[in-house]
Coordinates of C-alpha atoms in Angstrom, one line a residue:
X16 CA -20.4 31.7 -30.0
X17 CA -21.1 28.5 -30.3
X18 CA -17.8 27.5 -32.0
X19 CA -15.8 28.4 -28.9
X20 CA -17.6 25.8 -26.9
X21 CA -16.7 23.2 -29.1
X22 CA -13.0 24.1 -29.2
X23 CA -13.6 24.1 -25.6
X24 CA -14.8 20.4 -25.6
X25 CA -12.9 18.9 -28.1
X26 CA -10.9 17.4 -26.1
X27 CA -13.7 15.2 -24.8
X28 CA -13.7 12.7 -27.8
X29 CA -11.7 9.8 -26.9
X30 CA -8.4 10.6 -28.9
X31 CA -5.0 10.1 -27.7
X32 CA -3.2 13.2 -28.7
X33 CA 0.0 12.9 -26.6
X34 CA 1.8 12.2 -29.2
X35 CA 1.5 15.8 -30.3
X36 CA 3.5 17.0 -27.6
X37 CA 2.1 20.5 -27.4
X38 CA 3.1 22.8 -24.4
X39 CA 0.4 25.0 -23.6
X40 CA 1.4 28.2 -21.3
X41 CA -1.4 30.6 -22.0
X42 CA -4.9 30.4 -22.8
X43 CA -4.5 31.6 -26.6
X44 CA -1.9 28.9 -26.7
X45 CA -4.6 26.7 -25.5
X46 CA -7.3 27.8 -27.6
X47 CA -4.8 27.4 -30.6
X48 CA -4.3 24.0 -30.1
X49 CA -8.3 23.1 -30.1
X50 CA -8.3 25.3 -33.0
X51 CA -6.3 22.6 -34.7
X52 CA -7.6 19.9 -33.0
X53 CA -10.5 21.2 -34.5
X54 CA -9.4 21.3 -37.8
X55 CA -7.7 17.6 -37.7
X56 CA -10.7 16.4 -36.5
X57 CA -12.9 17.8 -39.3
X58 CA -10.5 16.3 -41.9
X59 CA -10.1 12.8 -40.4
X60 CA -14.2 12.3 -40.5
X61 CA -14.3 13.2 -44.0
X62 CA -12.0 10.9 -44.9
X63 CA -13.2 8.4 -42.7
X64 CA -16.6 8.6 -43.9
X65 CA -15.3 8.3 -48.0
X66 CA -13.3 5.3 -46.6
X67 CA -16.2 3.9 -44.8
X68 CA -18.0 3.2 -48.4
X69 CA -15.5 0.6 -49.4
X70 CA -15.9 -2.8 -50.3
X71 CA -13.3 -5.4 -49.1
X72 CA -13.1 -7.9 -52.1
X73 CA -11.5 -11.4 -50.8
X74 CA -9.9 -13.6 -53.4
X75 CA -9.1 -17.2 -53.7
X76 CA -6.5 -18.3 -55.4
X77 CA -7.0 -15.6 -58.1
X78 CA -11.0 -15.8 -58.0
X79 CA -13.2 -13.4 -56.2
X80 CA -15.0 -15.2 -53.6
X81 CA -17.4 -14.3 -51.0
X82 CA -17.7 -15.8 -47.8
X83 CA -17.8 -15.7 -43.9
X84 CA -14.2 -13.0 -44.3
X85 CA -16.1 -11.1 -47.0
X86 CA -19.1 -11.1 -44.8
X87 CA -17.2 -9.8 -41.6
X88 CA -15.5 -7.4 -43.6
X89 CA -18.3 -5.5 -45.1
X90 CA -21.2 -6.2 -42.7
X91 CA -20.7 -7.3 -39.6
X92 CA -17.2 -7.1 -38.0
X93 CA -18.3 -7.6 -34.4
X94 CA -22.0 -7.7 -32.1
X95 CA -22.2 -4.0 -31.9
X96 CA -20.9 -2.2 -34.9
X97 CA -22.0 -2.2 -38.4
X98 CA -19.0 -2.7 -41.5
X99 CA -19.9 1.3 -42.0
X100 CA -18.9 2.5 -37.8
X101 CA -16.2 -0.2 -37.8
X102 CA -13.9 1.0 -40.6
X103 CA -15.2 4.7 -40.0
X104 CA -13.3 4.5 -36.7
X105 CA -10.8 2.3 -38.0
X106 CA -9.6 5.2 -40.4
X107 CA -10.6 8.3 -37.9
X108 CA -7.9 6.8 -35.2
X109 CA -5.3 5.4 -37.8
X110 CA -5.6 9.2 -38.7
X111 CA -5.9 11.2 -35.6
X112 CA -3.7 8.7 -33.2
X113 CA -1.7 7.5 -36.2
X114 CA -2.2 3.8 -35.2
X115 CA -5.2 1.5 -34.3
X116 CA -5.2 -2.1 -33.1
X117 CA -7.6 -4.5 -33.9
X118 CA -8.1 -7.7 -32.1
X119 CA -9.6 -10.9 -33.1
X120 CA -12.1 -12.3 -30.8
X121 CA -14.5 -14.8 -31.1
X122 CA -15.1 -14.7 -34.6
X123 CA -15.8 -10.8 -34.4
X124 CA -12.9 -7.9 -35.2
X125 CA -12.9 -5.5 -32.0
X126 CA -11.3 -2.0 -32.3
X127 CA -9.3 -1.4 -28.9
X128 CA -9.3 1.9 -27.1
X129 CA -5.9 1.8 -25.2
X130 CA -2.9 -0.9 -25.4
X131 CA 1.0 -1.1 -24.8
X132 CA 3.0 -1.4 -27.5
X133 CA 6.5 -3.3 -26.7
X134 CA 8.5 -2.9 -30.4
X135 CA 11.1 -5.8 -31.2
X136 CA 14.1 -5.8 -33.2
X137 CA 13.5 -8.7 -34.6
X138 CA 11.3 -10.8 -32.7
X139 CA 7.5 -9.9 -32.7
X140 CA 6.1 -6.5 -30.9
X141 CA 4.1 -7.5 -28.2
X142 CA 0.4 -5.8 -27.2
X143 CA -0.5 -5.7 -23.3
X144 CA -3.3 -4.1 -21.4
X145 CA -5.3 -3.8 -24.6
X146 CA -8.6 -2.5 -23.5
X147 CA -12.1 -1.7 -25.2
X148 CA -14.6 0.3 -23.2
X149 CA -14.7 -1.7 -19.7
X150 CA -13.2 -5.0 -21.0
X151 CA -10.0 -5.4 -20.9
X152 CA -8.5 -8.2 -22.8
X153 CA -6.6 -10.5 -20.4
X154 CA -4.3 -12.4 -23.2
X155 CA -1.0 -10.8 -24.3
X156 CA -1.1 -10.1 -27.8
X157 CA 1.7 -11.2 -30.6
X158 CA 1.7 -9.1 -33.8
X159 CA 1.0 -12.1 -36.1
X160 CA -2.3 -12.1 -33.8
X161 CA -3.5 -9.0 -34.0
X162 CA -4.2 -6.6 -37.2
X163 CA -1.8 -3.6 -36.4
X164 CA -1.9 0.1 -38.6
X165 CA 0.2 2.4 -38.8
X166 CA 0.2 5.6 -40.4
X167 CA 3.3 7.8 -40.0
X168 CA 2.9 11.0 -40.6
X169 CA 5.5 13.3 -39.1
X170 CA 3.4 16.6 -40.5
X171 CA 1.0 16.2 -38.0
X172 CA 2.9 17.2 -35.3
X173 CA 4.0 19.8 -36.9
X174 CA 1.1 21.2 -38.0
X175 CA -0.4 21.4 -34.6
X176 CA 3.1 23.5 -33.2
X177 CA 2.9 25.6 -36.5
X178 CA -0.7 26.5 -35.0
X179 CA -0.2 27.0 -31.6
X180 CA 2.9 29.2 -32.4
X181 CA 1.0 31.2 -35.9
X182 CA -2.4 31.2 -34.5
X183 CA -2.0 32.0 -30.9
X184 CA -2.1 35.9 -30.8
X185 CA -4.0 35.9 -34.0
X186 CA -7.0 34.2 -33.2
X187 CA -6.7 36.5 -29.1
X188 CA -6.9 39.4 -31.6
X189 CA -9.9 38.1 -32.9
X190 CA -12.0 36.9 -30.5
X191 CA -10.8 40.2 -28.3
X192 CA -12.1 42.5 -31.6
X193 CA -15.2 40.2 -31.7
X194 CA -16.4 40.8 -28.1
X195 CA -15.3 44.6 -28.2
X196 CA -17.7 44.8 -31.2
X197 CA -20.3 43.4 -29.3
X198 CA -19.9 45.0 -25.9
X199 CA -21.9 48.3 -24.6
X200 CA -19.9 51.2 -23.9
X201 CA -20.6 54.7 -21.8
X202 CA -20.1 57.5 -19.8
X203 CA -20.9 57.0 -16.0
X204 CA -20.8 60.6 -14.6
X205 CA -20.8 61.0 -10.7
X206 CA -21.0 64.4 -9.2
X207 CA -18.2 66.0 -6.4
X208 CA -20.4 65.4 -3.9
X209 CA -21.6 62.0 -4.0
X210 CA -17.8 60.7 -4.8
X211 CA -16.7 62.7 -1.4
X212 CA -19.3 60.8 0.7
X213 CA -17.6 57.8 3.2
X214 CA -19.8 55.4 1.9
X215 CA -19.4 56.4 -2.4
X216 CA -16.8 53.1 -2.5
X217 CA -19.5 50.6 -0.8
X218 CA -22.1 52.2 -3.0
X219 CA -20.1 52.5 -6.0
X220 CA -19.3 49.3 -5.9
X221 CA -23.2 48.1 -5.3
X222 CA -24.5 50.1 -8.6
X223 CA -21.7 48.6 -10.7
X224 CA -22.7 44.8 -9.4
X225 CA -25.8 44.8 -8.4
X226 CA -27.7 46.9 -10.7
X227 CA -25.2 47.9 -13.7
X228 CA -24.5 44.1 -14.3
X229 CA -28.0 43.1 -14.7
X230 CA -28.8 46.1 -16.7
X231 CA -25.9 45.2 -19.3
X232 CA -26.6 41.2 -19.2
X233 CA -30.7 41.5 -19.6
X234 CA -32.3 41.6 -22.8
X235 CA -35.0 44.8 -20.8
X236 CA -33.7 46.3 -18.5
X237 CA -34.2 49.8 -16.3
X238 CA -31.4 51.2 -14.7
X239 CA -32.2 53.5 -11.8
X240 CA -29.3 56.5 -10.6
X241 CA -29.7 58.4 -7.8
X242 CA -27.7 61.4 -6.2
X243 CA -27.4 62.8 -9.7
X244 CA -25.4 60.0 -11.1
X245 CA -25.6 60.0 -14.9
X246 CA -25.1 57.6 -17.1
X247 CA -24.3 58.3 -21.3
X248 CA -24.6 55.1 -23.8
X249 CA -21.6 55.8 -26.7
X250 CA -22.6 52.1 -28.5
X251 CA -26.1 51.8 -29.7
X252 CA -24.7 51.8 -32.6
X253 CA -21.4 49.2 -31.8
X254 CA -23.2 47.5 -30.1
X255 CA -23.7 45.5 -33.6
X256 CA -21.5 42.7 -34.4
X257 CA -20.0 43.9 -38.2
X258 CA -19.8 40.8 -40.5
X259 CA -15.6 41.7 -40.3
X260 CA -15.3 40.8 -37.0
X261 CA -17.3 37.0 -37.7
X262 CA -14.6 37.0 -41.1
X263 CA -11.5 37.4 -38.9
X264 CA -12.6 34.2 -36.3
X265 CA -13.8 32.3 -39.6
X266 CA -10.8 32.7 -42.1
X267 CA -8.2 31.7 -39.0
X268 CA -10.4 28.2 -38.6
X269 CA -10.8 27.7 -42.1
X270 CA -6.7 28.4 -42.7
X271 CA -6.4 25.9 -40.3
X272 CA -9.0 23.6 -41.8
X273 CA -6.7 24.1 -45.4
X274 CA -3.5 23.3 -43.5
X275 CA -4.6 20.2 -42.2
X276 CA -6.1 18.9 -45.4
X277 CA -2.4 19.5 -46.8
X278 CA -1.4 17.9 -43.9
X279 CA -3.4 14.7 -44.9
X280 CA -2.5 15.2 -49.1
X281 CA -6.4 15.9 -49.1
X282 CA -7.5 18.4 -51.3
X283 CA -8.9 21.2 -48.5
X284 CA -11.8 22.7 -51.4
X285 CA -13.2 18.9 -50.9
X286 CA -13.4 20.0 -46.8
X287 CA -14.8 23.2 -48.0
X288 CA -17.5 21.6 -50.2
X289 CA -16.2 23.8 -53.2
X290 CA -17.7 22.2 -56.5
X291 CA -15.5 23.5 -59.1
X292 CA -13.0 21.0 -60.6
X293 CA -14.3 18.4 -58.1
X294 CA -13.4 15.8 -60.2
X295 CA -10.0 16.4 -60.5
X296 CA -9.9 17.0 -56.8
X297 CA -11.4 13.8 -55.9
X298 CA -9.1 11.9 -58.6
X299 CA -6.3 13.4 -56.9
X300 CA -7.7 12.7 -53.3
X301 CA -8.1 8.9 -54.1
X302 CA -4.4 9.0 -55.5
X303 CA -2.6 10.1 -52.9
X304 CA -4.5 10.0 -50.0
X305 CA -7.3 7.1 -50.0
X306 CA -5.4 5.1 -52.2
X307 CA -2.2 4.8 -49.7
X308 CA -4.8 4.3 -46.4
X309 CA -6.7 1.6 -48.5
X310 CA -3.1 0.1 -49.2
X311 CA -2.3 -0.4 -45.3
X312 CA -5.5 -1.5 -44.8
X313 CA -5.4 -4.2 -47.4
X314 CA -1.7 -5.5 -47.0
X315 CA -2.2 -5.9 -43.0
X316 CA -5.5 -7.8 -44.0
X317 CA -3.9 -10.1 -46.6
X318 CA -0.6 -10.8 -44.6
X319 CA -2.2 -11.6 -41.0
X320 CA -5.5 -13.8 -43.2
X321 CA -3.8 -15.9 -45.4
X322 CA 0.0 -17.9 -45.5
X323 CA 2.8 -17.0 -47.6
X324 CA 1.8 -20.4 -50.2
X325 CA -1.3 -19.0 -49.9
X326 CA -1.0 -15.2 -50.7
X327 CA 1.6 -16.5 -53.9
X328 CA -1.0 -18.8 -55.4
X329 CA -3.3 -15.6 -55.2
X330 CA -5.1 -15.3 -52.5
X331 CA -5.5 -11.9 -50.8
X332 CA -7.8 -8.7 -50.1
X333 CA -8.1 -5.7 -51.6
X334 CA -10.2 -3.1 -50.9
X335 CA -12.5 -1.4 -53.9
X336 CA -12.4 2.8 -53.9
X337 CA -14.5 2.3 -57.4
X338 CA -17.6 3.1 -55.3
X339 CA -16.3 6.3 -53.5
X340 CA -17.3 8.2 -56.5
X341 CA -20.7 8.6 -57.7
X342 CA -21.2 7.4 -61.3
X343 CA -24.1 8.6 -63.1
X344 CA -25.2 5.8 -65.7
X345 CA -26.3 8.2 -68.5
X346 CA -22.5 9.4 -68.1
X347 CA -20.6 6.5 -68.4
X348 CA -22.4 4.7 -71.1
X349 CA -20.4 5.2 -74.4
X350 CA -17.7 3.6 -71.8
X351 CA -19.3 1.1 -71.0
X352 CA -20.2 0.1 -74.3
X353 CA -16.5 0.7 -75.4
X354 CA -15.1 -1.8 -72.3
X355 CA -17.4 -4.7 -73.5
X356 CA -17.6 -4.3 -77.1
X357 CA -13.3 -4.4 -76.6
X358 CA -13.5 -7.6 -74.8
X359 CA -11.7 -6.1 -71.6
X360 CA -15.2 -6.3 -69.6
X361 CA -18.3 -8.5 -69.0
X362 CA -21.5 -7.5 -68.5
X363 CA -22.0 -8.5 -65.0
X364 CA -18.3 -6.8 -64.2
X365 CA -19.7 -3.6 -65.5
X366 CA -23.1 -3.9 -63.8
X367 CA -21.9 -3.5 -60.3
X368 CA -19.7 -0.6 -61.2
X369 CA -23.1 1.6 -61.9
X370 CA -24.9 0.5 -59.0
X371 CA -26.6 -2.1 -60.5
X372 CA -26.6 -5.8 -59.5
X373 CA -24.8 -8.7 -61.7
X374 CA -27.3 -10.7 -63.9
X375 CA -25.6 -14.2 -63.1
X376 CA -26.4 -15.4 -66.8
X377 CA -24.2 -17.5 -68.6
X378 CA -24.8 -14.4 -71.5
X379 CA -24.0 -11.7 -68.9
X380 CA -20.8 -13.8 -67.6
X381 CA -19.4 -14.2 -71.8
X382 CA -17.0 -11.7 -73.4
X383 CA -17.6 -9.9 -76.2
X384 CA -15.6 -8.4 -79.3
X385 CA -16.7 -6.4 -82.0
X386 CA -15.8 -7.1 -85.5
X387 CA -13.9 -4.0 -86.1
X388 CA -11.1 -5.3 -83.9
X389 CA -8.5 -7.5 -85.4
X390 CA -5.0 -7.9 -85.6
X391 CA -2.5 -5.3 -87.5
X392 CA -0.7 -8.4 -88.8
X393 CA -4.0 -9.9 -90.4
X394 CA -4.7 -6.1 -91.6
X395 CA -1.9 -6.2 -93.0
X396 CA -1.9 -9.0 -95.1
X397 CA -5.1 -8.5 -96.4
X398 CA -4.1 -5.1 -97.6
X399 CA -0.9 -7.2 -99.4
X400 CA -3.4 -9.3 -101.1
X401 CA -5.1 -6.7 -102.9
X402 CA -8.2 -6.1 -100.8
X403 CA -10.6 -3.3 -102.8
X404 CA -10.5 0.0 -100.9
X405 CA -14.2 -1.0 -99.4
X406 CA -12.5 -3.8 -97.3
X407 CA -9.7 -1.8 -96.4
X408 CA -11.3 0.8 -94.8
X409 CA -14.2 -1.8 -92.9
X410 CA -10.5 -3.6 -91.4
X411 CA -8.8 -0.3 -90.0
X412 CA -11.9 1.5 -89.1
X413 CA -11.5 0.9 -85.1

């Protein structure tokens, strides 16, 4: 199957997982741990890839602002990565590795593959043999110089011993009930006489490798028997892999796939791609899972970009999750109408919210309030003065 091949590579992608600390004594131990490997992989890309859609907004001194940090942010953080791949593999090793360094250079943002970490107690952590591809960066790293993430999640670990320890002889079953379903079977019947001749081991042992093998591993095949060896087939029928067997191998990956979507506070039917009540999963997703990421992200952005004076007059960055989720226009349009007739929106702060570009006209930039707002006070006092039920009812009709 092709499945086991990738559990067999997955350790190929370039992710530190020694943190894990999993002891591996057998083979199903082994193929437990791919298993979720597997699974934490699969999660961490979808994420990744919802996280990848974000804008980075930069403000100055309270007003959004977009220059050469909002360019780098959100298009071009260095020569050979697009905003998209940079904060795709940002998240996926902040995730998977549950930290990720990235170091200023030459006006571009590079991601490094390996560093040293040396934690202080009160003076600054310093980074050393920090590392990306082939080039190594020769400079030792202070923390104020670097943007450093860290995302502690102590599940993780536990997740992958839960699976190595739950999964192990479940998923041997399995696979062992799998390739019994697809295997040939049969009755080999050799007469007295040919077993009692000197050379029936040698022979034996030629029919079973040199002609018995290729019969059972070719798609055609003749098998010749001599000496009145016969040979009985008991699976033509078993031979057939029953859709059970598949079941067994896919429910242990997808258990797996649900645990470590827990594991992440990520709703696993999002993982799945199960459509019903996906908006209350992805509501709950951006809550307590992108949300908190785009939090890190965004406080080790502001604090490392701009000064203390300058982050209290308002500077900062924040990253927008407005866009992770589609908005159909047709949809949204009575709430639209309702956030600029209320005066809490303009026009050109809606626009961009529906995928459609800011007008940039002094009309689209003004703020708007309908007449049937007004304040309970005035309401009030027209009511006192004897207002005719007509204007009563135009005042409170909201």
């Amino acid at each position: 199957m092709a499945i086991f091949d990738f559990f067999r590579n997955s350790k190929a992608k370039k992710i530190d997982i020694s943190s894990f600390d999993a002891t591996m004594d057998t083979e199903e131990d082994e193929t437990a741990e791919e298993i979720a490997l597997y699974a934490i992989f699969v999660v961490a890309e979808q994420i990744a890839s919802i996280i990848s859609k974000c804008e980075f907004k930069t403000f100055n001194k309270g007003q959004e602002v977009r220059g050469a940090e909002w360019v780098n942010l959100n298009y071009k953080p260095n020569k050979n990565q697009s905003s998209t791949e940079f904060w795709k593999e940002v998240v996926f090793k902040l995730l998977v590795n549950q930290e990720v360094l990235i170091v200023p250079y030459n006006d571009q943002r590079i991601i490094a593959d390996a560093f040293c970490k040396d934690d202080k107690a009160i003076a600054e952590s310093v980074f050393t043999s920090v590392s990306r591809g082939s080039f190594n960066f020769a400079k030792t790293y202070y923390s104020s110089e670097v943007f450093y993430l860290k995302y502690s999640n102590v599940n993780l670990t536990a997740l992958l011993r839960s699976i190595n320890t739950k999964y192990a002889s479940l998923f041997s079953e399995a696979y062992e009930k799998y390739i019994r379903s697809g295997g040939q079977k049969g009755v080999l019947d050799i007469p007295t006489l040919a077993a009692s001749d000197p050379k029936f081991e040698e022979r034996f042992d030629a029919l079973k490798n040199k002609q018995m093998r290729p019969f059972f591993q070719s798609k055609n095949a003749v098998l010749p028997l001599f000496g009145g060896i016969k040979y009985t087939d008991l699976s033509s029928e078993g031979a057939k892999k029953s859709s059970s067997e598949i079941t067994d191998i896919r429910g242990i990956i997808d258990e797996a796939i649900t645990r470590a979507a827990q594991t992440y506070k990520y709703p696993p039917q999002l993982v799945r791609g199960e459509v019903s009540g996906i908006n209350d999963a992805i509501g709950y997703a951006l809550t307590v899972c992108i949300d908190p990421l785009l939090n890190v992200i965004s406080e080790e952005l502001t604090a490392k970009e701009f000064s203390e004076r300058e982050i209290i007059d308002g500077s900062y960055i924040e990253a927008d999750a407005s866009c992770i989720k589609h908005i159909d226009l047709m949809d949204i349009a009575a709430s639209a109408d309702k956030l600029i007739s209320s005066g809490i929106c303009c026009v050109d702060e809606i626009r961009p919210r529906i995928g459609l570009t800011p007008l940039n006209t002094e009309e689209s930039r003004r703020f708007y309030i309908t007449k049937n707002y007004e304040r309970v006070e005035k309401a009030e006092e027209t009511k006192e003065e004897g207002g005719n039920e007509g204007d009563e009812e135009e005042q409170w009709n909201v």
